[in-house]
C-alpha cells in the first residue's frame, strides 16, 4: 500500500512540475471559463441527464479518455473506470463491481452486472466482448438497478454507446502496430443519404503477428489474435417532426488462442508435473494448444415518437452467437484431460417505454420481454494415464428462458431543491432445461443420466428503488437510496445432474455526494454503500466441470470516489478509488482441497467458508490519470500517464489462491494537428509488465491453475486521419 501511495504522489508531483512558471492559481484566474469542466450526459435513468444530477453512483468516460488510458478492449476498461474489474474467461467478458459479479461465464448464464450496448441488453459474455473502435462513451452504473434496467443488474450496469449517424459527411481511418506485430486498422464513415436519412459504418480488423507467450511443449504461440474482424452499421431516419427510427446491425468474427491458456498457479504444482512451470505467466508447457473461435452478431430497431404528453420508445434487439473453444485442463506436457466446448446463444429482447420529463413529476413506465436459448456440448477427453475405464464424458444440454417484466419509476420535486424517487419492477420468468450425461467406453457410448424436455423452473420477484436527493448548495447535491436487485436462477449446462440454481438477491443502502468545486474546475463525487447479499450464485469446479451453487450470504460495504480536475488550460487530472470490505456471513456448503506434497490439491472436501472474503473482490483499487497538453505551431502535443492499482484478491471461496497486488501503468504521447485532421500517437501499456490472473480453477486431485489474459507490456503507435 505504501508503494502505491508513493507512486500516486510521484505521478502528481511530476505532473505539477511540468507546469510553466505561471502558477496554477494565476493561470486559473486568467482563464477560468476555459478551465470549466464540461457537463457529462448519461442515461443512467433511461433518459439523458447531467451526471451530477443523477442520484446514483456513476462513472463515465468518453472516447478520448479511453484512448488516453490505453483501453483497446473491454477487458482494459478497469484502467479508465474506477471500481470495475472486467474478467476474460474463455474469450467471454464478465464485469465485477463492488464485489458483485461472477468468475464464470457460459451461454445461458448471465452476469449479475448487466451489459448494454446502445440500449440493448447483451446477456451472453462472448457478445459483450465487442470491438471498441467506434465507442463514444462507457458508463458504469454502480449498485443494483432493479427498476429501469432490472434484468440481472444486481451489481450494476455497464453501458456502452457507439457513434450515431450524422448528416454531414465525415469519417476517420486509423492504423496501428505494436511490439507483438499486432496490426490493427479501424475506419468509420458517416453521411446523409437524404434530407431525413443518415447512415454510418464502422469496420475494424486486427491480426497479431506473434503471441504474448509460447507453449513450450508444442512451440506454438499463446494469447494471440489470429484474426478479429468486426463491422457495425446504422441507419437513422426522421420519419416526421416527432418520430425517428434507428436500425443497427453488427457482426464479429475472431479466432486464436486468446484465453484459457492455463498456467500452474505460482508456487503450487500439478499432477504428473516433471519440471517447473514457465517463469513468464504468459508462457505455458501444455500437452495441447488452446483454441478460441467466435462468430456472432445481431441487430436492433429503436423507435422514438413524441406523443405530446409523453415520449414513446420501442427498442427491439436480436443476437445470435456461436462460440467453440478448447483447452487442456492440467497444464503439463503429459496428456491428461482436455475439454472441448461448443456454445450457441440466441436472444431476443423487446422494451417499450413511455416517459415524461416535464413538470414536477418526471416519470417512466414500461414493459420488457427477454427470450434466450442456449445450447452447449462439452466433451471432456480423458487420456489413458488416468486409468479410467472410459475415454470421454459428454454433456449435450439446452436451456431456454422466457422473461417478462413491467416497471415504473417517478421522480417528484417536493421542494425546489429536493426530489424523491420511487420505482418498482416485477419480473416473471420460466426456464426450461434438457440434457444428458454420456460416458464413452471403448465399446461405445452409454447414457448415464437424462433430463427430459419438460424440466422447468419458475421465477417471480419484485425489485424496487427509493431515493431522496437534495441540493445542498449550488453544484453540490447529496442523496440517500435503498435499492433491491435480483438475478434470475437457471440451470447448469455443464452439469445436468445438479438441477436448478435459485435467484440471488441484493439489498443496497447508499449515501452519496456529487459536487462541482473551485468554479466548476473540480468534479468530486463520493458514495458510501452497504450491501446485504443473499443466496449468492457461487461457481465451483467438480471433476473439472463448472457448476453454480447457492447457499451463501454476504455483507459488503465500502466507499468509492470519482474525480476530475482542470488545474490549468494545459493540465488535467482524473481518476477514482474504491475501498471495499467483503465477507461471507454464511457459506457452509463450500468446498476446498487439502494441499498435498508437490503443491497438488487433494480430493474436494466440504468446507465452511463463512467469514471468508468474497472471491475476486480487492480491498482497495484506484485509477489516476494526468494529461498535460502543449500547444505548438503545428498542433497540440498531449502527454498522459494513467496508473490503475489493485490490492489483490482471492480467486475462490476457500481463499487459498490469491492474486497479489499490482499496478498497470500506461503512458502515451500524441500529436493532433491544428485542424484536427491528423493524429499520431505513441504508447506503452503495462509498463512494468505485470501479470494478473482473470480466472482461477482448483481441479481437485490434479492442479491449481490460472489464466493470465491481461496483456504484458505493449509498446506501439498509431496514425489517424479524420475528414
XYZ file of C-alpha atoms in Angstrom:
723
model
C 0.000 0.000 0.000
C 2.866 2.398 0.823
C 4.331 1.739 -2.625
C 1.019 2.602 -4.252
C 0.729 5.864 -2.301
C 4.308 6.757 -3.154
C 3.669 6.108 -6.847
C 0.481 8.180 -6.773
C 2.262 11.084 -5.105
C 5.135 10.828 -7.569
C 2.757 10.999 -10.551
C 1.103 14.105 -9.161
C 4.478 15.719 -8.418
C 5.770 15.022 -11.922
C 2.561 16.358 -13.480
C 2.682 19.584 -11.452
C 6.401 20.057 -12.207
C 5.566 20.216 -15.930
C 3.608 23.455 -15.467
C 5.373 26.577 -16.730
C 6.468 29.428 -14.472
C 2.987 30.922 -14.261
C 1.360 29.472 -11.132
C -1.726 27.315 -11.134
C -3.737 29.977 -9.382
C -2.660 32.735 -11.762
C -3.493 30.719 -14.860
C -6.790 29.572 -13.389
C -7.836 33.146 -12.678
C -6.751 34.269 -16.131
C -8.818 31.652 -17.946
C -11.480 30.431 -15.563
C -14.151 29.980 -18.190
C -11.955 27.840 -20.413
C -10.964 25.699 -17.435
C -14.541 24.836 -16.515
C -15.370 21.154 -16.759
C -17.957 20.240 -19.346
C -21.167 18.567 -18.258
C -21.269 14.799 -18.733
C -24.566 13.470 -20.095
C -25.536 9.917 -19.128
C -28.643 7.758 -19.449
C -28.412 6.033 -16.069
C -32.176 6.539 -15.614
C -33.155 5.775 -19.230
C -33.181 9.476 -20.099
C -30.436 11.988 -20.928
C -29.319 13.781 -17.754
C -26.378 15.650 -16.322
C -24.236 13.142 -14.422
C -24.130 15.483 -11.414
C -27.927 15.442 -11.082
C -28.343 11.656 -11.100
C -28.730 10.300 -7.518
C -26.750 7.162 -8.385
C -23.014 6.437 -8.304
C -21.946 6.577 -11.970
C -18.510 6.704 -13.596
C -18.383 7.772 -17.241
C -15.580 8.197 -19.775
C -15.591 9.317 -23.391
C -13.607 8.027 -26.362
C -10.737 10.455 -25.802
C -10.312 9.333 -22.190
C -10.403 5.681 -23.260
C -7.641 6.330 -25.796
C -5.516 8.230 -23.268
C -5.882 5.412 -20.722
C -4.730 2.832 -23.280
C -8.038 0.969 -23.441
C -8.099 -1.231 -26.544
C -10.686 -3.840 -25.500
C -13.450 -4.201 -22.893
C -11.034 -6.008 -20.582
C -8.940 -2.830 -20.370
C -11.826 -0.720 -19.074
C -10.571 -1.133 -15.496
C -7.836 1.362 -16.423
C -10.465 4.029 -17.065
C -13.423 3.214 -14.789
C -12.662 3.146 -11.057
C -14.140 0.188 -9.195
C -14.584 -2.027 -12.272
C -12.997 -5.419 -12.840
C -13.616 -6.988 -16.206
C -12.569 -10.631 -16.438
C -11.846 -12.505 -19.665
C -12.859 -16.143 -19.266
C -12.632 -18.363 -22.353
C -12.930 -15.267 -24.543
C -16.058 -14.106 -22.719
C -16.086 -10.934 -20.637
C -17.807 -10.645 -17.270
C -17.805 -7.429 -15.198
C -17.492 -7.139 -11.421
C -18.483 -4.042 -9.453
C -18.112 -3.524 -5.695
C -17.551 -7.224 -5.106
C -20.581 -8.316 -7.140
C -20.059 -10.374 -10.284
C -19.142 -13.874 -11.317
C -15.971 -15.816 -12.008
C -17.859 -17.962 -14.505
C -19.296 -17.429 -17.983
C -21.233 -19.651 -20.345
C -24.021 -19.499 -22.875
C -27.252 -19.445 -20.896
C -25.574 -17.976 -17.799
C -25.883 -14.209 -17.391
C -23.641 -11.925 -15.363
C -25.091 -10.126 -12.305
C -23.642 -6.930 -13.801
C -25.679 -6.256 -16.945
C -24.038 -5.030 -20.168
C -25.988 -2.780 -22.554
C -24.754 -1.639 -25.967
C -26.750 1.228 -27.485
C -29.641 0.434 -25.156
C -29.772 -3.302 -25.990
C -29.030 -5.884 -23.286
C -26.328 -8.456 -24.091
C -26.799 -11.447 -21.848
C -24.029 -13.658 -23.273
C -20.490 -12.845 -22.172
C -18.988 -13.596 -25.599
C -21.318 -10.973 -27.126
C -20.147 -8.430 -24.543
C -16.536 -8.769 -25.757
C -17.076 -6.228 -28.517
C -14.764 -4.043 -30.586
C -14.239 -0.568 -29.086
C -13.170 1.391 -32.181
C -16.370 3.480 -32.558
C -17.326 3.716 -28.881
C -18.166 7.270 -27.788
C -18.917 6.707 -24.095
C -18.742 3.975 -21.477
C -20.567 4.482 -18.204
C -20.563 2.268 -15.139
C -23.713 2.472 -13.020
C -22.824 1.100 -9.596
C -25.176 -0.813 -7.353
C -28.380 -2.720 -8.153
C -30.519 -1.182 -10.902
C -33.561 -3.349 -10.350
C -36.220 -0.950 -11.659
C -35.337 0.598 -15.013
C -32.745 -1.972 -16.119
C -33.994 -4.762 -13.938
C -32.809 -7.890 -15.626
C -29.765 -9.266 -13.814
C -28.462 -5.839 -12.821
C -27.743 -6.942 -9.243
C -24.295 -5.373 -9.138
C -24.823 -2.589 -11.651
C -24.882 -1.814 -15.351
C -22.099 -1.340 -17.884
C -23.430 0.962 -20.615
C -21.549 1.203 -23.924
C -22.561 3.794 -26.505
C -21.292 3.810 -30.091
C -21.249 6.639 -32.656
C -24.510 7.713 -34.214
C -25.011 8.536 -37.905
C -24.695 12.197 -38.896
C -25.901 14.041 -41.983
C -22.601 15.828 -42.559
C -20.163 13.605 -44.445
C -17.211 12.737 -42.200
C -15.136 9.846 -41.012
C -11.763 8.585 -39.879
C -9.139 5.956 -40.662
C -6.634 4.664 -38.149
C -3.819 2.135 -38.437
C -1.589 0.891 -35.623
C 1.268 -1.521 -34.915
C 2.805 -2.794 -31.663
C 5.802 -4.811 -30.478
C 3.861 -8.094 -30.864
C 3.373 -7.196 -34.545
C -0.301 -6.572 -33.928
C -1.597 -4.763 -36.975
C -4.921 -3.041 -36.386
C -6.967 -0.984 -38.802
C -10.135 0.946 -37.907
C -12.421 3.039 -40.065
C -15.622 4.992 -39.600
C -17.662 6.867 -42.158
C -20.992 8.662 -41.882
C -23.125 10.909 -44.018
C -26.598 11.773 -45.190
C -28.443 9.573 -47.663
C -31.211 12.168 -47.959
C -32.517 15.175 -46.048
C -34.065 12.842 -43.469
C -31.847 9.751 -43.533
C -28.242 9.372 -42.325
C -26.055 6.273 -42.178
C -22.774 5.160 -40.652
C -20.408 2.222 -40.974
C -17.575 1.192 -38.643
C -15.049 -1.514 -39.604
C -12.146 -2.935 -37.634
C -9.585 -5.669 -38.365
C -6.770 -6.986 -36.173
C -4.045 -9.552 -36.835
C -1.372 -10.369 -34.260
C 1.987 -11.472 -35.638
C 3.145 -13.258 -32.500
C 1.517 -14.160 -29.210
C 2.216 -12.745 -25.788
C 3.707 -16.107 -24.830
C 4.597 -19.586 -26.065
C 3.538 -23.139 -25.370
C 6.997 -24.557 -24.696
C 5.844 -28.117 -25.411
C 4.242 -27.531 -28.826
C 6.261 -24.458 -29.835
C 3.093 -22.542 -30.755
C 2.018 -19.100 -29.564
C -0.326 -18.365 -26.678
C -2.564 -15.315 -26.255
C -2.606 -14.485 -29.935
C -5.310 -12.963 -32.126
C -5.099 -14.820 -35.405
C -7.800 -12.543 -36.700
C -10.529 -10.295 -35.360
C -12.982 -8.595 -37.694
C -15.961 -6.506 -36.708
C -18.482 -4.375 -38.562
C -21.250 -2.150 -37.247
C -23.696 -0.212 -39.403
C -26.518 2.167 -38.540
C -29.260 3.967 -40.435
C -31.210 6.735 -38.738
C -34.329 8.190 -40.336
C -36.503 11.113 -39.251
C -39.926 9.880 -40.315
C -41.560 13.181 -39.369
C -41.096 16.039 -36.892
C -41.959 13.799 -33.941
C -40.702 10.346 -34.993
C -37.303 8.851 -35.670
C -36.093 5.289 -36.096
C -32.582 3.824 -35.934
C -31.743 0.436 -37.457
C -28.407 -1.063 -36.405
C -26.580 -4.284 -37.226
C -23.210 -5.715 -36.216
C -21.048 -8.763 -36.872
C -17.837 -10.050 -35.257
C -15.503 -12.918 -36.048
C -12.386 -13.655 -34.011
C -10.080 -16.627 -33.555
C -6.851 -17.625 -31.882
C -5.509 -18.916 -28.556
C -6.901 -15.815 -26.874
C -7.827 -17.276 -23.459
C -7.792 -20.474 -21.330
C -4.037 -20.887 -21.725
C -3.852 -22.448 -18.292
C -0.679 -21.960 -16.242
C 0.179 -23.717 -12.988
C -0.618 -21.302 -10.176
C 2.637 -19.719 -8.886
C 4.247 -21.644 -6.035
C 1.997 -24.680 -6.479
C 2.027 -27.734 -8.684
C 0.091 -30.194 -10.823
C -0.172 -33.946 -11.144
C 2.433 -35.543 -13.460
C 4.461 -32.325 -13.399
C 8.093 -33.185 -14.219
C 9.584 -29.674 -14.495
C 8.846 -26.217 -13.042
C 6.182 -24.100 -14.690
C 7.487 -21.397 -17.062
C 8.597 -18.235 -15.290
C 6.563 -15.920 -17.542
C 2.853 -16.125 -16.790
C 2.002 -15.880 -20.498
C 4.111 -18.973 -21.291
C 2.750 -22.477 -20.710
C 4.100 -26.017 -21.002
C 0.974 -27.908 -22.010
C 0.272 -31.110 -23.911
C -2.011 -29.337 -26.406
C -2.842 -25.822 -27.582
C -5.833 -23.733 -26.681
C -8.237 -22.510 -29.355
C -10.975 -19.871 -29.282
C -13.334 -19.169 -32.173
C -16.286 -16.808 -32.069
C -18.766 -15.703 -34.727
C -21.748 -13.642 -33.779
C -23.806 -10.594 -34.424
C -27.212 -9.070 -34.235
C -29.414 -6.135 -34.957
C -31.729 -3.656 -33.298
C -34.529 -1.265 -34.165
C -35.048 1.782 -31.952
C -38.175 3.888 -32.473
C -38.850 7.193 -30.707
C -42.124 9.091 -31.025
C -43.270 12.297 -29.321
C -46.908 11.882 -28.308
C -47.122 15.384 -26.910
C -47.958 14.430 -23.339
C -45.122 11.847 -23.263
C -42.364 10.233 -25.289
C -42.780 6.678 -26.548
C -39.795 4.421 -27.235
C -39.520 0.902 -28.583
C -36.207 -0.987 -28.549
C -36.107 -4.355 -30.328
C -32.954 -6.478 -30.347
C -31.805 -9.863 -31.626
C -28.453 -11.635 -31.222
C -27.013 -14.939 -32.431
C -23.571 -16.266 -31.480
C -21.527 -19.436 -31.942
C -18.513 -19.861 -29.665
C -16.448 -23.085 -29.697
C -13.278 -23.273 -27.599
C -10.950 -25.921 -26.250
C -8.092 -26.257 -23.775
C -6.050 -28.701 -21.741
C -7.182 -28.587 -18.134
C -3.967 -29.770 -16.451
C -1.070 -27.554 -17.626
C 1.704 -30.128 -18.033
C 3.252 -31.775 -21.133
C 1.618 -35.115 -20.306
C -1.812 -35.553 -21.913
C -4.254 -35.958 -19.011
C -7.546 -34.178 -19.513
C -8.757 -31.903 -22.347
C -12.055 -30.089 -22.748
C -13.767 -29.069 -25.992
C -16.840 -26.864 -25.511
C -19.195 -25.616 -28.194
C -21.677 -22.924 -27.188
C -24.553 -21.390 -29.153
C -26.623 -18.494 -27.889
C -29.673 -16.752 -29.336
C -31.576 -13.957 -27.655
C -34.461 -11.631 -28.452
C -35.371 -8.536 -26.427
C -38.240 -6.077 -26.640
C -38.582 -2.998 -24.456
C -41.415 -0.456 -24.526
C -41.143 2.832 -22.645
C -43.449 5.783 -22.045
C -41.868 8.757 -20.293
C -42.382 12.407 -19.455
C -39.560 14.730 -18.388
C -41.616 17.920 -17.919
C -43.206 19.243 -14.769
C -42.657 18.458 -11.095
C -43.201 14.715 -11.711
C -40.758 13.057 -14.097
C -41.853 9.504 -14.819
C -41.194 6.400 -16.886
C -43.352 3.311 -17.286
C -42.607 0.328 -19.450
C -42.603 -3.354 -20.234
C -39.781 -5.725 -21.107
C -39.536 -9.156 -22.724
C -36.448 -11.362 -22.901
C -36.080 -14.681 -24.718
C -32.910 -16.716 -24.721
C -31.992 -20.152 -25.984
C -28.564 -21.577 -25.294
C -27.164 -24.950 -26.298
C -23.885 -26.452 -25.273
C -21.846 -29.542 -25.895
C -18.957 -30.205 -23.527
C -16.610 -33.074 -24.330
C -14.159 -33.959 -21.585
C -11.447 -36.180 -23.041
C -9.574 -38.378 -20.551
C -6.256 -39.934 -21.509
C -5.007 -43.433 -20.528
C -2.668 -42.118 -17.809
C -5.697 -41.582 -15.537
C -6.598 -45.259 -15.732
C -10.315 -44.615 -16.215
C -12.498 -47.228 -17.947
C -13.992 -44.571 -20.237
C -12.350 -42.081 -22.620
C -14.921 -39.273 -22.797
C -17.624 -37.623 -20.736
C -20.115 -35.595 -22.794
C -22.779 -33.124 -21.665
C -25.147 -32.093 -24.506
C -27.566 -29.615 -22.895
C -30.015 -26.824 -23.754
C -31.714 -24.105 -21.705
C -34.478 -21.669 -22.716
C -35.582 -18.608 -20.750
C -38.789 -16.587 -21.202
C -38.875 -13.481 -19.041
C -41.477 -10.705 -18.760
C -41.326 -7.533 -16.685
C -43.372 -4.407 -16.037
C -41.781 -1.358 -14.424
C -42.474 2.222 -13.376
C -40.357 4.955 -11.811
C -41.100 8.552 -10.969
C -39.202 11.491 -9.503
C -41.242 14.200 -7.777
C -39.875 17.634 -6.875
C -41.053 18.054 -3.283
C -39.336 21.416 -2.822
C -37.336 23.476 -5.320
C -34.145 21.768 -4.096
C -35.480 18.367 -3.013
C -36.606 15.387 -5.057
C -37.997 11.968 -4.143
C -37.744 8.948 -6.463
C -39.693 5.716 -6.235
C -39.560 2.813 -8.669
C -40.946 -0.703 -8.864
C -40.479 -3.645 -11.203
C -41.996 -7.112 -11.269
C -40.369 -9.916 -13.238
C -41.788 -13.302 -14.288
C -39.516 -15.935 -15.793
C -39.810 -19.546 -16.848
C -36.625 -21.503 -17.559
C -36.703 -24.840 -19.379
C -33.855 -27.308 -19.442
C -32.920 -30.575 -21.108
C -29.700 -32.504 -21.252
C -27.850 -35.702 -20.593
C -24.594 -37.139 -19.344
C -22.859 -39.637 -21.635
C -19.786 -41.731 -20.983
C -17.887 -43.084 -23.974
C -16.310 -46.513 -23.398
C -14.168 -48.439 -25.880
C -17.296 -50.472 -26.624
C -19.413 -47.389 -27.305
C -21.343 -44.572 -25.574
C -23.556 -45.130 -22.535
C -26.134 -42.557 -21.389
C -25.961 -42.323 -17.593
C -28.442 -39.558 -16.939
C -31.098 -37.654 -18.892
C -33.122 -34.551 -18.038
C -36.356 -34.613 -20.079
C -37.555 -31.637 -22.093
C -40.305 -30.904 -19.568
C -37.898 -29.880 -16.768
C -38.510 -26.231 -15.831
C -38.339 -23.704 -13.011
C -40.354 -20.524 -12.398
C -39.165 -17.229 -11.015
C -41.312 -14.317 -9.801
C -39.679 -11.421 -7.997
C -40.270 -7.734 -7.283
C -37.441 -5.186 -7.239
C -37.561 -1.528 -6.280
C -35.784 1.771 -5.775
C -36.322 4.554 -3.234
C -34.132 7.654 -3.112
C -34.126 11.214 -1.818
C -31.761 13.843 -3.197
C -31.263 17.431 -2.116
C -29.234 20.361 -3.474
C -27.029 21.283 -0.533
C -25.547 24.243 -2.390
C -25.019 25.396 -5.941
C -23.394 22.488 -7.810
C -23.497 20.272 -4.697
C -26.123 17.517 -4.368
C -26.476 14.831 -1.724
C -28.626 11.705 -1.866
C -29.643 8.591 0.032
C -31.148 5.489 -1.558
C -32.368 1.963 -0.946
C -32.418 -0.488 -3.847
C -33.196 -4.142 -4.276
C -31.721 -6.124 -7.149
C -32.398 -9.727 -8.166
C -30.558 -12.045 -10.529
C -32.604 -14.841 -12.075
C -31.975 -18.511 -11.425
C -31.192 -21.114 -14.043
C -29.610 -24.470 -14.823
C -26.051 -25.757 -15.036
C -25.480 -26.502 -18.700
C -22.199 -28.235 -17.895
C -23.625 -30.347 -15.073
C -27.168 -31.588 -15.796
C -27.359 -33.716 -12.625
C -27.236 -30.728 -10.271
C -30.660 -29.292 -11.109
C -31.665 -25.649 -10.960
C -29.891 -22.941 -9.010
C -32.054 -20.271 -7.395
C -32.236 -16.462 -7.829
C -29.913 -14.283 -5.793
C -30.961 -11.040 -4.075
C -29.100 -7.896 -3.043
C -30.375 -5.072 -0.808
C -28.264 -1.931 -1.143
C -28.184 1.156 1.064
C -26.235 4.095 -0.290
C -25.442 7.698 0.610
C -23.657 9.947 -1.855
C -22.424 13.429 -2.636
C -21.951 14.985 -6.076
C -20.108 18.268 -6.358
C -18.512 20.735 -8.739
C -15.940 22.816 -6.884
C -13.491 25.663 -7.459
C -15.586 27.490 -10.071
C -16.505 24.174 -11.768
C -12.860 23.189 -12.275
C -13.079 20.145 -9.991
C -15.669 17.377 -10.121
C -15.743 15.217 -6.969
C -18.345 12.505 -6.406
C -18.410 10.302 -3.299
C -20.575 7.344 -2.279
C -20.757 5.032 0.703
C -22.665 1.761 0.419
C -23.763 -1.243 2.467
C -24.994 -4.453 0.822
C -26.837 -7.486 2.195
C -26.321 -10.193 -0.409
C -28.357 -13.409 -0.159
C -28.487 -16.749 -1.939
C -25.369 -15.882 -3.939
C -24.724 -17.915 -7.069
C -21.166 -19.137 -6.493
C -19.253 -21.071 -9.177
C -17.177 -24.109 -8.286
C -15.410 -26.857 -10.230
C -16.197 -30.522 -9.643
C -14.042 -33.022 -11.538
C -13.047 -30.211 -13.879
C -16.685 -29.289 -14.618
C -18.087 -25.893 -13.644
C -21.210 -25.717 -11.505
C -23.240 -22.918 -9.925
C -24.353 -23.374 -6.320
C -26.465 -21.255 -3.965
C -26.431 -21.039 -0.227
C -24.098 -18.150 0.556
C -24.967 -14.885 2.266
C -22.523 -11.970 2.407
C -22.135 -8.463 3.746
C -20.345 -5.958 1.539
C -19.658 -2.337 2.370
C -17.300 0.358 1.242
C -16.657 3.811 -0.160
C -15.883 4.934 -3.686
C -14.892 8.260 -5.207
C -14.551 9.742 -8.677
C -12.851 12.997 -9.516
C -11.798 15.171 -12.426
C -9.827 18.407 -12.219
C -8.837 21.031 -14.766
C -5.895 22.593 -12.943
C -4.862 24.784 -15.873
C -5.613 25.106 -19.559
C -2.911 22.502 -20.123
C -3.041 20.145 -17.130
C -5.949 17.910 -16.150
C -6.287 15.028 -13.681
C -8.900 12.315 -13.458
C -9.475 9.135 -11.522
C -11.157 7.482 -8.611
C -10.811 4.902 -5.889
C -12.824 2.186 -4.154
C -12.290 0.761 -0.668
C -14.208 -2.473 -0.186
C -14.881 -4.943 2.622
C -16.498 -8.271 1.777
C -17.297 -11.265 3.963
C -19.394 -14.391 3.632
C -21.803 -14.309 6.576
C -22.787 -17.904 5.919
C -21.434 -20.343 3.354
C -21.367 -23.777 4.921
C -21.699 -25.673 1.644
C -18.433 -24.603 0.059
C -15.540 -26.942 -0.715
C -11.773 -26.942 -0.619
C -8.861 -29.297 -1.247
C -6.117 -30.308 1.156
C -2.706 -29.328 -0.170
C -0.723 -32.476 -0.971
C 3.055 -32.818 -1.433
C 4.201 -31.160 -4.631
C 1.571 -28.425 -4.325
C -1.194 -30.619 -5.741
C -4.784 -30.230 -4.496
C -6.260 -33.322 -2.905
C -9.834 -34.530 -3.393
C -12.554 -31.929 -2.827
C -13.887 -31.949 0.721
C -16.714 -29.967 2.390
C -15.619 -26.590 3.700
C -17.252 -23.806 5.713
C -16.293 -20.535 4.006
C -18.224 -18.384 6.485
C -16.112 -15.357 7.362
C -14.003 -15.582 4.215
C -13.667 -12.801 1.656
C -15.896 -12.901 -1.416
C -13.785 -14.007 -4.430
C -12.409 -11.540 -6.979
C -13.015 -8.594 -4.606
C -9.921 -6.432 -3.990
C -9.815 -4.441 -0.774
C -8.567 -1.271 -2.492
C -8.377 -0.107 -6.092
C -7.649 3.226 -7.682
C -7.235 4.815 -11.091
C -5.452 8.121 -11.600
C -4.530 9.785 -14.858
C -2.711 13.011 -15.678
C -2.781 14.700 -19.088
C -0.567 17.652 -19.987
C -1.126 19.364 -23.336
C 1.458 21.588 -25.030
C 0.230 23.836 -27.873
C 2.676 24.118 -30.789
C 2.629 25.897 -34.105
C 1.529 22.707 -35.887
C -0.960 21.425 -33.318
C -1.224 20.090 -29.767
C 1.087 17.566 -28.137
C -0.508 15.686 -25.216
C 1.325 13.616 -22.610
C -0.662 11.140 -20.500
C 0.169 8.798 -17.629
C -2.516 6.504 -16.162
C -1.986 4.225 -13.181
C -4.572 1.635 -12.124
C -3.838 -0.166 -8.861
C -5.393 -3.327 -7.450
C -4.570 -4.536 -3.928
C -5.130 -8.178 -4.887
C -7.926 -10.674 -4.372
C -8.784 -14.301 -3.687
C -9.860 -16.477 -6.579
C -12.243 -18.859 -4.821
C -14.413 -19.030 -1.720
C -11.904 -21.098 0.263
C -9.440 -18.154 -0.027
C -6.500 -20.391 -0.935
C -5.476 -18.958 -4.305
C -4.681 -15.242 -4.209
C -3.641 -12.759 -6.879
C -1.071 -10.377 -5.400
C -1.324 -6.588 -5.639
C -0.343 -4.984 -8.935
C -0.157 -1.728 -10.868
C -0.998 -1.363 -14.540
C 0.770 1.821 -15.653
C 0.117 3.164 -19.156
C 1.693 6.194 -20.822
C 1.275 7.897 -24.175
C 2.215 10.943 -26.183
C 0.055 12.151 -29.050
C 0.124 14.919 -31.600
C -3.079 16.378 -33.038
C -2.775 18.727 -35.989
C -4.167 22.218 -35.700
C -7.101 21.408 -37.981
C -7.728 18.072 -36.148
C -7.255 16.152 -39.411
C -4.236 14.112 -38.273
C -3.471 12.349 -35.008
C -0.245 10.450 -34.314
C 0.203 8.527 -31.087
C 2.916 6.523 -29.342
C 2.044 4.479 -26.264
C 3.341 1.987 -23.733
C 0.773 -0.067 -21.803
C 1.564 -2.096 -18.676
C 4.987 -0.503 -18.493
C 6.103 -2.658 -15.561
C 4.987 -5.876 -17.321
C 2.689 -7.049 -14.525
C 0.646 -10.241 -14.881
C -2.773 -10.608 -13.241
C -4.973 -13.694 -13.286
C -8.513 -13.367 -14.602
C -9.527 -16.938 -13.807
C -8.596 -19.347 -11.005
C -9.503 -23.027 -11.010
C -8.878 -25.753 -8.441
C -9.100 -29.097 -10.246
C -9.288 -31.440 -7.288
C -6.642 -34.153 -7.353
C -4.907 -32.657 -10.380
C -3.879 -28.986 -10.330
C -4.259 -25.398 -9.211
C -4.354 -23.300 -12.395
C -4.776 -19.703 -13.541
C -5.313 -17.865 -16.822
C -3.447 -14.586 -17.448
C -5.459 -12.769 -20.105
C -4.286 -9.264 -19.175
C -1.683 -8.107 -21.732
C 2.028 -7.875 -20.922
C 3.997 -4.736 -21.744
C 2.711 -3.431 -25.092
C 4.585 -0.684 -26.956
C 3.122 0.673 -30.138
C 1.889 3.542 -32.197
C -0.963 4.600 -34.435
C -1.797 7.191 -37.046
C -5.291 8.529 -37.655
C -6.743 10.626 -40.445
C -10.022 12.484 -39.847
C -12.109 14.032 -42.584
